[in-house]
PDB file of C-alpha atoms in Angstrom:
ATOM      1  CA  UNK A  65     -24.147-263.596 -22.935  1.00 82.00           C
ATOM      2  CA  UNK A  66     -22.193-266.111 -23.689  1.00 87.00           C
ATOM      3  CA  UNK A  67     -18.529-265.798 -24.032  1.00 89.00           C
ATOM      4  CA  UNK A  68     -14.956-267.542 -23.748  1.00 93.00           C
ATOM      5  CA  UNK A  69     -12.035-266.806 -21.515  1.00 95.00           C
ATOM      6  CA  UNK A  70      -8.419-267.502 -22.370  1.00 97.00           C
ATOM      7  CA  UNK A  71      -5.476-267.393 -20.617  1.00 97.00           C
ATOM      8  CA  UNK A  72      -6.136-265.867 -17.395  1.00 98.00           C
ATOM      9  CA  UNK A  73      -3.629-264.285 -15.161  1.00 98.00           C
ATOM     10  CA  UNK A  74      -4.346-264.110 -11.063  1.00 98.00           C
ATOM     11  CA  UNK A  75      -2.337-262.142  -9.204  1.00 98.00           C
ATOM     12  CA  UNK A  76      -3.619-260.366  -5.311  1.00 98.00           C
ATOM     13  CA  UNK A  77      -2.229-258.265  -2.573  1.00 98.00           C
ATOM     14  CA  UNK A  78      -3.601-258.211   0.880  1.00 98.00           C
ATOM     15  CA  UNK A  79      -4.204-254.916   2.057  1.00 97.00           C
ATOM     16  CA  UNK A  80      -5.815-253.613   5.882  1.00 97.00           C
ATOM     17  CA  UNK A  81      -9.152-252.890   4.749  1.00 98.00           C
ATOM     18  CA  UNK A  82      -9.002-249.486   6.887  1.00 96.00           C
ATOM     19  CA  UNK A  83      -7.105-248.524   4.015  1.00 96.00           C
ATOM     20  CA  UNK A  84      -8.556-250.012   0.741  1.00 96.00           C
ATOM     21  CA  UNK A  85     -12.696-249.097   1.945  1.00 95.00           C
ATOM     22  CA  UNK A  86     -12.519-245.441   1.775  1.00 93.00           C
ATOM     23  CA  UNK A  87     -12.245-245.995  -1.656  1.00 92.00           C
ATOM     24  CA  UNK A  88     -15.299-247.962  -1.734  1.00 93.00           C
ATOM     25  CA  UNK A  89     -19.495-247.266  -2.577  1.00 92.00           C
ATOM     26  CA  UNK A  90     -19.538-250.942  -1.071  1.00 94.00           C
ATOM     27  CA  UNK A  91     -18.479-253.031   2.031  1.00 96.00           C
ATOM     28  CA  UNK A  92     -15.645-255.188   1.872  1.00 98.00           C
ATOM     29  CA  UNK A  93     -15.648-258.724   1.859  1.00 98.00           C
ATOM     30  CA  UNK A  94     -12.314-259.793   4.339  1.00 98.00           C
ATOM     31  CA  UNK A  95     -10.291-263.114   4.037  1.00 98.00           C
ATOM     32  CA  UNK A  96      -8.987-263.463   8.101  1.00 98.00           C
ATOM     33  CA  UNK A  97      -9.617-259.857   8.334  1.00 98.00           C
ATOM     34  CA  UNK A  98      -7.857-258.862   5.437  1.00 98.00           C
ATOM     35  CA  UNK A  99      -8.800-256.815   1.681  1.00 98.00           C
ATOM     36  CA  UNK A 100      -8.006-258.610  -1.316  1.00 98.00           C
ATOM     37  CA  UNK A 101      -6.582-256.172  -4.522  1.00 98.00           C
ATOM     38  CA  UNK A 102      -6.640-258.342  -7.513  1.00 98.00           C
ATOM     39  CA  UNK A 103      -5.118-257.500 -11.051  1.00 98.00           C
ATOM     40  CA  UNK A 104      -6.133-260.375 -13.056  1.00 98.00           C
ATOM     41  CA  UNK A 105      -5.272-259.521 -17.558  1.00 98.00           C
ATOM     42  CA  UNK A 106      -7.309-262.258 -20.226  1.00 98.00           C
ATOM     43  CA  UNK A 107      -8.139-262.801 -23.424  1.00 96.00           C
ATOM     44  CA  UNK A 108     -12.322-262.362 -24.519  1.00 93.00           C
ATOM     45  CA  UNK A 109     -13.204-264.325 -27.133  1.00 90.00           C
ATOM     46  CA  UNK A 110     -16.553-265.981 -28.446  1.00 86.00           C
ATOM     47  CA  UNK A 111     -18.227-263.059 -27.544  1.00 84.00           C
ATOM     48  CA  UNK A 112     -22.053-263.856 -28.271  1.00 79.00           C
ATOM     49  CA  UNK A 113     -25.540-262.848 -27.444  1.00 70.00           C
ATOM     50  CA  UNK A 114     -27.570-266.160 -26.226  1.00 65.00           C
ATOM     51  CA  UNK A 115     -27.227-268.899 -29.084  1.00 72.00           C
ATOM     52  CA  UNK A 116     -26.607-265.931 -31.982  1.00 73.00           C
ATOM     53  CA  UNK A 117     -22.925-266.567 -34.230  1.00 75.00           C
ATOM     54  CA  UNK A 118     -20.621-264.187 -32.327  1.00 72.00           C
ATOM     55  CA  UNK A 119     -20.465-260.516 -32.624  1.00 68.00           C
ATOM     56  CA  UNK A 120     -19.043-259.288 -34.804  1.00 68.00           C
ATOM     57  CA  UNK A 121     -16.307-255.959 -34.789  1.00 66.00           C
ATOM     58  CA  UNK A 122     -16.318-257.044 -31.228  1.00 67.00           C
ATOM     59  CA  UNK A 123     -16.086-261.278 -30.846  1.00 72.00           C
ATOM     60  CA  UNK A 124     -12.138-261.161 -28.979  1.00 84.00           C
ATOM     61  CA  UNK A 125     -10.813-258.677 -27.292  1.00 91.00           C
ATOM     62  CA  UNK A 126      -7.615-258.701 -24.262  1.00 96.00           C
ATOM     63  CA  UNK A 127      -8.846-256.813 -20.969  1.00 96.00           C
ATOM     64  CA  UNK A 128      -7.128-255.990 -17.690  1.00 98.00           C
ATOM     65  CA  UNK A 129      -9.121-255.360 -14.609  1.00 97.00           C
ATOM     66  CA  UNK A 130      -7.720-253.984 -10.944  1.00 97.00           C
ATOM     67  CA  UNK A 131     -10.330-255.800  -8.818  1.00 98.00           C
ATOM     68  CA  UNK A 132     -11.513-256.502  -4.916  1.00 98.00           C
ATOM     69  CA  UNK A 133     -14.151-258.123  -3.266  1.00 99.00           C
ATOM     70  CA  UNK A 134     -17.691-256.496  -1.214  1.00 98.00           C
ATOM     71  CA  UNK A 135     -20.642-257.763   0.226  1.00 96.00           C
ATOM     72  CA  UNK A 136     -23.819-256.375  -1.217  1.00 95.00           C
ATOM     73  CA  UNK A 137     -26.984-256.976   0.977  1.00 92.00           C
ATOM     74  CA  UNK A 138     -25.255-260.262   2.228  1.00 93.00           C
ATOM     75  CA  UNK A 139     -24.431-261.537  -1.420  1.00 95.00           C
ATOM     76  CA  UNK A 140     -20.430-261.893  -2.063  1.00 97.00           C
ATOM     77  CA  UNK A 141     -19.205-260.408  -5.301  1.00 97.00           C
ATOM     78  CA  UNK A 142     -17.144-258.719  -7.087  1.00 98.00           C
ATOM     79  CA  UNK A 143     -16.051-254.883  -7.890  1.00 97.00           C
ATOM     80  CA  UNK A 144     -14.310-252.876 -10.720  1.00 96.00           C
ATOM     81  CA  UNK A 145     -11.967-250.144 -10.182  1.00 94.00           C
ATOM     82  CA  UNK A 146     -11.155-250.061 -13.916  1.00 92.00           C
ATOM     83  CA  UNK A 147     -11.520-252.561 -16.552  1.00 94.00           C
ATOM     84  CA  UNK A 148      -8.897-251.579 -19.480  1.00 95.00           C
ATOM     85  CA  UNK A 149      -9.231-253.295 -23.140  1.00 93.00           C
ATOM     86  CA  UNK A 150      -8.143-252.852 -26.439  1.00 91.00           C
ATOM     87  CA  UNK A 151     -11.519-252.580 -28.048  1.00 90.00           C
ATOM     88  CA  UNK A 152     -13.007-249.116 -28.791  1.00 88.00           C
ATOM     89  CA  UNK A 153     -16.441-250.765 -29.391  1.00 85.00           C
ATOM     90  CA  UNK A 154     -16.108-253.535 -26.690  1.00 84.00           C
ATOM     91  CA  UNK A 155     -15.748-250.522 -24.408  1.00 86.00           C
ATOM     92  CA  UNK A 156     -18.180-248.483 -25.534  1.00 86.00           C
ATOM     93  CA  UNK A 157     -20.685-250.567 -25.414  1.00 82.00           C
ATOM     94  CA  UNK A 158     -19.666-251.883 -21.772  1.00 83.00           C
ATOM     95  CA  UNK A 159     -20.051-248.479 -20.669  1.00 83.00           C
ATOM     96  CA  UNK A 160     -23.104-248.318 -21.934  1.00 81.00           C
ATOM     97  CA  UNK A 161     -25.075-251.158 -21.892  1.00 80.00           C
ATOM     98  CA  UNK A 162     -23.335-253.259 -18.431  1.00 80.00           C
ATOM     99  CA  UNK A 163     -22.500-249.583 -16.317  1.00 85.00           C
ATOM    100  CA  UNK A 164     -19.022-251.115 -15.986  1.00 91.00           C
ATOM    101  CA  UNK A 165     -16.083-248.720 -15.991  1.00 91.00           C
ATOM    102  CA  UNK A 166     -14.238-249.718 -18.981  1.00 92.00           C
ATOM    103  CA  UNK A 167     -10.850-247.808 -20.418  1.00 91.00           C
ATOM    104  CA  UNK A 168      -9.080-247.872 -23.574  1.00 91.00           C
ATOM    105  CA  UNK A 169      -5.641-248.706 -23.859  1.00 93.00           C
ATOM    106  CA  UNK A 170      -2.851-250.104 -25.759  1.00 94.00           C
ATOM    107  CA  UNK A 171      -2.790-254.120 -24.919  1.00 96.00           C
ATOM    108  CA  UNK A 172       0.426-256.469 -26.442  1.00 96.00           C
ATOM    109  CA  UNK A 173       0.096-259.991 -25.580  1.00 97.00           C
ATOM    110  CA  UNK A 174       1.425-263.170 -26.656  1.00 96.00           C
ATOM    111  CA  UNK A 175       0.968-266.767 -26.159  1.00 95.00           C
ATOM    112  CA  UNK A 176       3.147-269.060 -27.981  1.00 92.00           C
ATOM    113  CA  UNK A 177       3.243-272.821 -26.195  1.00 86.00           C
ATOM    114  CA  UNK A 178       4.445-272.582 -22.557  1.00 93.00           C
ATOM    115  CA  UNK A 179       5.803-268.561 -22.835  1.00 97.00           C
ATOM    116  CA  UNK A 180       3.147-266.579 -21.774  1.00 98.00           C
ATOM    117  CA  UNK A 181       3.899-262.920 -22.329  1.00 98.00           C
ATOM    118  CA  UNK A 182       1.095-259.699 -21.516  1.00 98.00           C
ATOM    119  CA  UNK A 183       2.211-255.184 -21.739  1.00 97.00           C
ATOM    120  CA  UNK A 184      -0.926-252.885 -21.174  1.00 97.00           C
ATOM    121  CA  UNK A 185      -0.333-249.548 -21.286  1.00 94.00           C
ATOM    122  CA  UNK A 186      -3.774-246.574 -20.604  1.00 88.00           C
ATOM    123  CA  UNK A 187      -2.806-242.952 -21.124  1.00 64.00           C
ATOM    124  CA  UNK A 188      -4.369-239.848 -19.639  1.00 48.00           C
ATOM    125  CA  UNK A 189      -7.133-239.725 -21.672  1.00 46.00           C
ATOM    126  CA  UNK A 190     -10.101-240.524 -20.457  1.00 44.00           C
ATOM    127  CA  UNK A 191     -12.968-242.500 -20.723  1.00 39.00           C
ATOM    128  CA  UNK A 192     -16.419-240.406 -19.915  1.00 39.00           C
ATOM    129  CA  UNK A 193     -19.609-242.514 -18.800  1.00 41.00           C
ATOM    130  CA  UNK A 194     -22.068-239.759 -17.962  1.00 43.00           C
ATOM    131  CA  UNK A 195     -23.471-236.468 -19.744  1.00 44.00           C
ATOM    132  CA  UNK A 196     -22.223-234.916 -16.481  1.00 41.00           C
ATOM    133  CA  UNK A 197     -19.071-235.885 -17.254  1.00 41.00           C
ATOM    134  CA  UNK A 198     -18.546-234.891 -20.455  1.00 45.00           C
ATOM    135  CA  UNK A 199     -19.820-231.247 -19.373  1.00 45.00           C
ATOM    136  CA  UNK A 200     -17.545-230.819 -15.833  1.00 40.00           C
ATOM    137  CA  UNK A 201     -14.508-232.546 -17.581  1.00 42.00           C
ATOM    138  CA  UNK A 202     -14.027-229.753 -19.891  1.00 46.00           C
ATOM    139  CA  UNK A 203     -10.106-228.434 -17.538  1.00 41.00           C
ATOM    140  CA  UNK A 204      -7.535-226.698 -19.525  1.00 32.00           C
ATOM    141  CA  UNK A 205      -5.197-229.527 -20.090  1.00 32.00           C
ATOM    142  CA  UNK A 206      -7.278-232.749 -19.657  1.00 35.00           C
ATOM    143  CA  UNK A 207      -6.971-234.114 -23.188  1.00 35.00           C
ATOM    144  CA  UNK A 208     -10.047-234.590 -24.936  1.00 38.00           C
ATOM    145  CA  UNK A 209     -12.576-236.583 -24.237  1.00 38.00           C
ATOM    146  CA  UNK A 210     -14.093-239.393 -26.390  1.00 37.00           C
ATOM    147  CA  UNK A 211     -16.578-238.186 -28.356  1.00 38.00           C
ATOM    148  CA  UNK A 212     -15.660-234.696 -28.113  1.00 38.00           C
ATOM    149  CA  UNK A 213     -13.474-232.959 -30.326  1.00 40.00           C
ATOM    150  CA  UNK A 214     -10.148-231.369 -29.839  1.00 39.00           C
ATOM    151  CA  UNK A 215      -9.718-227.732 -30.277  1.00 43.00           C
ATOM    152  CA  UNK A 216      -6.545-227.239 -32.604  1.00 43.00           C
ATOM    153  CA  UNK A 217      -4.666-224.531 -31.717  1.00 45.00           C
ATOM    154  CA  UNK A 218      -2.338-222.806 -33.940  1.00 49.00           C
ATOM    155  CA  UNK A 219       1.341-223.941 -33.556  1.00 46.00           C
ATOM    156  CA  UNK A 220       3.521-221.871 -31.444  1.00 49.00           C
ATOM    157  CA  UNK A 221       0.836-220.137 -30.018  1.00 50.00           C
ATOM    158  CA  UNK A 222       0.937-218.966 -26.187  1.00 50.00           C
ATOM    159  CA  UNK A 223      -1.944-221.719 -25.298  1.00 48.00           C
ATOM    160  CA  UNK A 224      -0.613-224.394 -27.336  1.00 40.00           C
ATOM    161  CA  UNK A 225       2.707-224.205 -25.524  1.00 41.00           C
ATOM    162  CA  UNK A 226       0.679-223.478 -22.397  1.00 43.00           C
ATOM    163  CA  UNK A 227      -0.940-226.805 -22.310  1.00 41.00           C
ATOM    164  CA  UNK A 228       1.891-228.823 -24.313  1.00 38.00           C
ATOM    165  CA  UNK A 229       4.139-227.898 -21.211  1.00 39.00           C
ATOM    166  CA  UNK A 230       1.534-228.866 -18.444  1.00 36.00           C
ATOM    167  CA  UNK A 231       1.201-232.479 -20.770  1.00 33.00           C
ATOM    168  CA  UNK A 232       4.948-232.744 -20.460  1.00 33.00           C
ATOM    169  CA  UNK A 233       5.649-232.030 -17.161  1.00 29.00           C
ATOM    170  CA  UNK A 234       2.860-234.129 -16.223  1.00 28.00           C
ATOM    171  CA  UNK A 235       3.955-237.375 -17.990  1.00 25.00           C
ATOM    172  CA  UNK A 236       7.677-237.073 -16.107  1.00 24.00           C
ATOM    173  CA  UNK A 237       5.924-237.144 -12.980  1.00 24.00           C
ATOM    174  CA  UNK A 238       3.879-239.608 -13.946  1.00 26.00           C
ATOM    175  CA  UNK A 239       6.500-241.243 -14.920  1.00 25.00           C
ATOM    176  CA  UNK A 240       9.483-240.700 -12.328  1.00 25.00           C
ATOM    177  CA  UNK A 241       6.820-241.440  -9.391  1.00 28.00           C
ATOM    178  CA  UNK A 242       4.908-244.923 -11.194  1.00 29.00           C
ATOM    179  CA  UNK A 243       1.351-243.245 -11.495  1.00 28.00           C
ATOM    180  CA  UNK A 244       0.167-239.905  -9.959  1.00 28.00           C
ATOM    181  CA  UNK A 245      -3.858-240.609  -8.552  1.00 31.00           C
ATOM    182  CA  UNK A 246      -6.168-238.514  -8.487  1.00 31.00           C
ATOM    183  CA  UNK A 247      -8.776-241.037  -6.920  1.00 34.00           C
ATOM    184  CA  UNK A 248      -9.802-239.838  -3.533  1.00 37.00           C
ATOM    185  CA  UNK A 249     -11.960-241.441  -0.776  1.00 40.00           C
ATOM    186  CA  UNK A 250     -16.018-241.536  -1.273  1.00 38.00           C
ATOM    187  CA  UNK A 251     -17.697-237.465  -0.178  1.00 37.00           C
ATOM    188  CA  UNK A 252     -21.157-238.185  -1.018  1.00 34.00           C
ATOM    189  CA  UNK A 253     -21.307-238.266  -4.236  1.00 34.00           C
ATOM    190  CA  UNK A 254     -19.991-234.749  -4.320  1.00 32.00           C
ATOM    191  CA  UNK A 255     -17.146-233.915  -7.153  1.00 30.00           C
ATOM    192  CA  UNK A 256     -14.267-232.994  -5.760  1.00 31.00           C
ATOM    193  CA  UNK A 257     -11.481-230.426  -8.215  1.00 31.00           C
ATOM    194  CA  UNK A 258      -8.157-231.819  -7.908  1.00 28.00           C
ATOM    195  CA  UNK A 259      -5.346-229.594  -8.920  1.00 30.00           C
ATOM    196  CA  UNK A 260      -4.414-232.401 -12.139  1.00 31.00           C
ATOM    197  CA  UNK A 261      -7.496-230.830 -13.353  1.00 30.00           C
ATOM    198  CA  UNK A 262      -9.515-234.270 -13.124  1.00 28.00           C
ATOM    199  CA  UNK A 263     -12.977-234.342 -11.685  1.00 31.00           C
ATOM    200  CA  UNK A 264     -13.836-237.398  -9.545  1.00 33.00           C
ATOM    201  CA  UNK A 265     -17.126-238.698  -8.782  1.00 31.00           C
ATOM    202  CA  UNK A 266     -17.313-240.772  -6.111  1.00 37.00           C
ATOM    203  CA  UNK A 267     -20.422-241.578  -5.596  1.00 38.00           C
ATOM    204  CA  UNK A 268     -21.481-242.383  -9.300  1.00 42.00           C
ATOM    205  CA  UNK A 269     -18.498-244.325  -9.891  1.00 45.00           C
ATOM    206  CA  UNK A 270     -14.402-244.112  -8.923  1.00 48.00           C
ATOM    207  CA  UNK A 271     -12.832-242.190 -11.400  1.00 50.00           C
ATOM    208  CA  UNK A 272      -9.243-243.446 -11.608  1.00 52.00           C
ATOM    209  CA  UNK A 273      -6.650-241.358 -13.634  1.00 53.00           C
ATOM    210  CA  UNK A 274      -3.174-241.338 -14.412  1.00 59.00           C
ATOM    211  CA  UNK A 275      -0.825-243.158 -16.835  1.00 77.00           C
ATOM    212  CA  UNK A 276      -1.642-246.619 -16.265  1.00 88.00           C
ATOM    213  CA  UNK A 277       0.599-249.922 -17.106  1.00 94.00           C
ATOM    214  CA  UNK A 278       1.095-253.022 -16.478  1.00 97.00           C
ATOM    215  CA  UNK A 279       3.979-255.716 -17.649  1.00 97.00           C
ATOM    216  CA  UNK A 280       4.239-259.204 -17.445  1.00 98.00           C
ATOM    217  CA  UNK A 281       5.251-262.819 -18.408  1.00 97.00           C
ATOM    218  CA  UNK A 282       5.930-266.601 -16.575  1.00 98.00           C
ATOM    219  CA  UNK A 283       5.762-270.263 -18.122  1.00 97.00           C
ATOM    220  CA  UNK A 284       2.980-272.040 -18.259  1.00 97.00           C
ATOM    221  CA  UNK A 285       3.646-275.610 -16.826  1.00 96.00           C
ATOM    222  CA  UNK A 286       0.508-277.098 -18.244  1.00 95.00           C
ATOM    223  CA  UNK A 287       0.617-278.671 -13.760  1.00 96.00           C
ATOM    224  CA  UNK A 288      -3.100-278.567 -12.356  1.00 97.00           C
ATOM    225  CA  UNK A 289      -2.556-276.493  -8.915  1.00 96.00           C
ATOM    226  CA  UNK A 290      -3.942-277.212  -5.476  1.00 95.00           C
ATOM    227  CA  UNK A 291      -6.507-274.404  -5.249  1.00 96.00           C
ATOM    228  CA  UNK A 292      -5.971-272.165  -2.047  1.00 97.00           C
ATOM    229  CA  UNK A 293      -8.143-270.668   0.604  1.00 97.00           C
ATOM    230  CA  UNK A 294      -8.162-267.337  -0.906  1.00 98.00           C
ATOM    231  CA  UNK A 295      -8.090-269.176  -4.847  1.00 98.00           C
ATOM    232  CA  UNK A 296     -11.337-270.718  -3.918  1.00 97.00           C
ATOM    233  CA  UNK A 297     -12.366-266.873  -2.776  1.00 98.00           C
ATOM    234  CA  UNK A 298     -11.787-265.108  -5.048  1.00 98.00           C
ATOM    235  CA  UNK A 299     -12.926-266.952  -8.072  1.00 96.00           C
ATOM    236  CA  UNK A 300     -16.269-268.220  -6.564  1.00 94.00           C
ATOM    237  CA  UNK A 301     -17.962-265.916  -6.775  1.00 96.00           C
ATOM    238  CA  UNK A 302     -20.876-265.007  -8.918  1.00 95.00           C
ATOM    239  CA  UNK A 303     -22.087-261.649  -8.472  1.00 96.00           C
ATOM    240  CA  UNK A 304     -20.351-258.556  -9.574  1.00 96.00           C
ATOM    241  CA  UNK A 305     -21.788-255.049  -7.981  1.00 96.00           C
ATOM    242  CA  UNK A 306     -21.109-251.690  -9.862  1.00 93.00           C
ATOM    243  CA  UNK A 307     -22.852-248.255  -9.061  1.00 90.00           C
ATOM    244  CA  UNK A 308     -24.565-245.424 -12.095  1.00 85.00           C
ATOM    245  CA  UNK A 309     -25.562-242.235 -11.291  1.00 84.00           C
ATOM    246  CA  UNK A 310     -26.183-244.152  -7.944  1.00 86.00           C
ATOM    247  CA  UNK A 311     -28.558-247.054  -8.301  1.00 90.00           C
ATOM    248  CA  UNK A 312     -27.049-250.376  -7.454  1.00 93.00           C
ATOM    249  CA  UNK A 313     -26.986-252.613 -10.397  1.00 94.00           C
ATOM    250  CA  UNK A 314     -26.251-256.665 -10.216  1.00 95.00           C
ATOM    251  CA  UNK A 315     -25.374-258.658 -12.683  1.00 94.00           C
ATOM    252  CA  UNK A 316     -24.782-262.474 -12.383  1.00 95.00           C
ATOM    253  CA  UNK A 317     -22.318-264.643 -14.210  1.00 94.00           C
ATOM    254  CA  UNK A 318     -22.019-268.237 -14.464  1.00 94.00           C
ATOM    255  CA  UNK A 319     -18.839-270.996 -15.282  1.00 93.00           C
ATOM    256  CA  UNK A 320     -17.210-274.177 -14.230  1.00 91.00           C
ATOM    257  CA  UNK A 321     -15.006-274.510 -11.971  1.00 92.00           C
ATOM    258  CA  UNK A 322     -11.710-272.740 -12.439  1.00 95.00           C
ATOM    259  CA  UNK A 323      -8.825-274.899 -13.725  1.00 96.00           C
ATOM    260  CA  UNK A 324      -6.170-273.639 -11.919  1.00 98.00           C
ATOM    261  CA  UNK A 325      -2.268-274.447 -13.004  1.00 97.00           C
ATOM    262  CA  UNK A 326       0.570-273.743 -11.699  1.00 96.00           C
ATOM    263  CA  UNK A 327       3.330-271.264 -13.030  1.00 97.00           C
ATOM    264  CA  UNK A 328       7.065-270.245 -13.289  1.00 96.00           C
ATOM    265  CA  UNK A 329       9.546-268.164 -13.845  1.00 97.00           C
ATOM    266  CA  UNK A 330       7.254-265.007 -12.957  1.00 97.00           C
ATOM    267  CA  UNK A 331       7.963-261.301 -13.867  1.00 97.00           C
ATOM    268  CA  UNK A 332       5.925-258.691 -13.395  1.00 97.00           C
ATOM    269  CA  UNK A 333       6.131-254.487 -13.851  1.00 96.00           C
ATOM    270  CA  UNK A 334       3.072-253.362 -11.637  1.00 95.00           C
ATOM    271  CA  UNK A 335       2.570-249.591 -12.488  1.00 93.00           C
ATOM    272  CA  UNK A 336      -1.420-250.581 -12.619  1.00 94.00           C
ATOM    273  CA  UNK A 337      -2.141-250.844  -9.451  1.00 93.00           C
ATOM    274  CA  UNK A 338      -0.174-248.105  -8.221  1.00 87.00           C
ATOM    275  CA  UNK A 339      -4.060-245.829  -9.573  1.00 86.00           C
ATOM    276  CA  UNK A 340      -5.088-246.374  -6.123  1.00 89.00           C
ATOM    277  CA  UNK A 341      -2.741-244.487  -3.841  1.00 87.00           C
ATOM    278  CA  UNK A 342      -1.946-247.233  -0.946  1.00 90.00           C
ATOM    279  CA  UNK A 343       0.858-249.286  -0.602  1.00 89.00           C
ATOM    280  CA  UNK A 344       0.153-252.474  -2.291  1.00 92.00           C
ATOM    281  CA  UNK A 345       2.649-255.577  -2.413  1.00 94.00           C
ATOM    282  CA  UNK A 346       1.687-258.517  -4.661  1.00 97.00           C
ATOM    283  CA  UNK A 347       2.689-262.057  -3.257  1.00 95.00           C
ATOM    284  CA  UNK A 348       3.868-263.989  -6.454  1.00 95.00           C
ATOM    285  CA  UNK A 349       3.447-267.351  -4.416  1.00 94.00           C
ATOM    286  CA  UNK A 350      -0.312-266.451  -4.260  1.00 92.00           C
ATOM    287  CA  UNK A 351      -0.429-265.742  -8.406  1.00 96.00           C
ATOM    288  CA  UNK A 352      -1.871-268.938 -10.660  1.00 96.00           C
ATOM    289  CA  UNK A 353      -3.472-269.012 -14.920  1.00 98.00           C
ATOM    290  CA  UNK A 354      -6.144-270.794 -16.704  1.00 98.00           C
ATOM    291  CA  UNK A 355      -6.142-271.659 -19.648  1.00 97.00           C
ATOM    292  CA  UNK A 356     -10.181-271.577 -20.352  1.00 96.00           C
ATOM    293  CA  UNK A 357     -13.354-271.085 -18.783  1.00 96.00           C
ATOM    294  CA  UNK A 358     -16.678-271.317 -20.701  1.00 95.00           C
ATOM    295  CA  UNK A 359     -19.164-267.950 -18.486  1.00 94.00           C
ATOM    296  CA  UNK A 360     -22.635-266.328 -19.805  1.00 92.00           C
ATOM    297  CA  UNK A 361     -23.451-263.150 -17.804  1.00 86.00           C
ATOM    298  CA  UNK A 362     -26.946-261.829 -16.964  1.00 88.00           C
ATOM    299  CA  UNK A 363     -28.060-258.751 -17.666  1.00 85.00           C
ATOM    300  CA  UNK A 364     -27.256-256.518 -15.101  1.00 88.00           C
ATOM    301  CA  UNK A 365     -29.936-255.641 -12.907  1.00 90.00           C
ATOM    302  CA  UNK A 366     -30.721-252.269 -10.720  1.00 90.00           C
ATOM    303  CA  UNK A 367     -31.218-253.885  -6.625  1.00 85.00           C
ATOM    304  CA  UNK A 368     -33.592-251.039  -5.717  1.00 76.00           C
ATOM    305  CA  UNK A 369     -30.970-249.737  -3.417  1.00 75.00           C
ATOM    306  CA  UNK A 370     -29.264-246.702  -3.726  1.00 68.00           C
ATOM    307  CA  UNK A 371     -25.634-245.092  -2.572  1.00 70.00           C
ATOM    308  CA  UNK A 372     -26.926-241.679  -1.598  1.00 55.00           C
TER     309      UNK A 372
END
């Protein structure tokens, strides 16, 4: 698969590895003894299979992902906690064919000359990845999953009032506290049920629930950035790792060197990384921007290894 990435923004936080490792199925890759967590919004377009024309209906979309950096079998790569996009079809395809944890979000982005603005918001509604998810997620108060019909209750009925009240109190808690997460450490694939009613399958894939939002704006300078060690360490990677039913999948990605540029007047509001209950400090001085990058993907393949 070939595609083009546009207006890619990187924001990084350094985290003590013992805080982040429990939330990962793979071993962390460390830079000077620290784990790195990154927020990366960008636009994807010209999506096409090999030399075919751009795919209809989802040839362009906006995305924001929350990622960290791992080693699997001695190979450095990228692991995604979540990837949020504004394309329902693209979300479905990525979940079912690439085994990546894509979720549907509302995204607004404006790029005009030197100004960049991006805003993403994902509600409590979830995208489910497996049949097991769908069966076990039938919990009171949980918004209907994609593909599951909404149960219609009469207005004014006790059950309707109870569910609406529960939903409102949950959203208030999220808005006042930044984000409420039910993401917990891996427990060898066991199912853990939390008070909010969201099941978590740590052994299959980290399910992150909550009101996830991120806003940022900055000025594009067009001035080439001298790459730091962190810039090179986070971008010079050609492997993506993910899990499906305990099996490890590896995807290869190919692209030229990142054309990173400096930015100015950066402002951001992060309620996206708080999906993981770890205090993070994203350093504006370690941010960077790339206007354009042509990318090609190889099909995700099983590595032959499993996580029990």
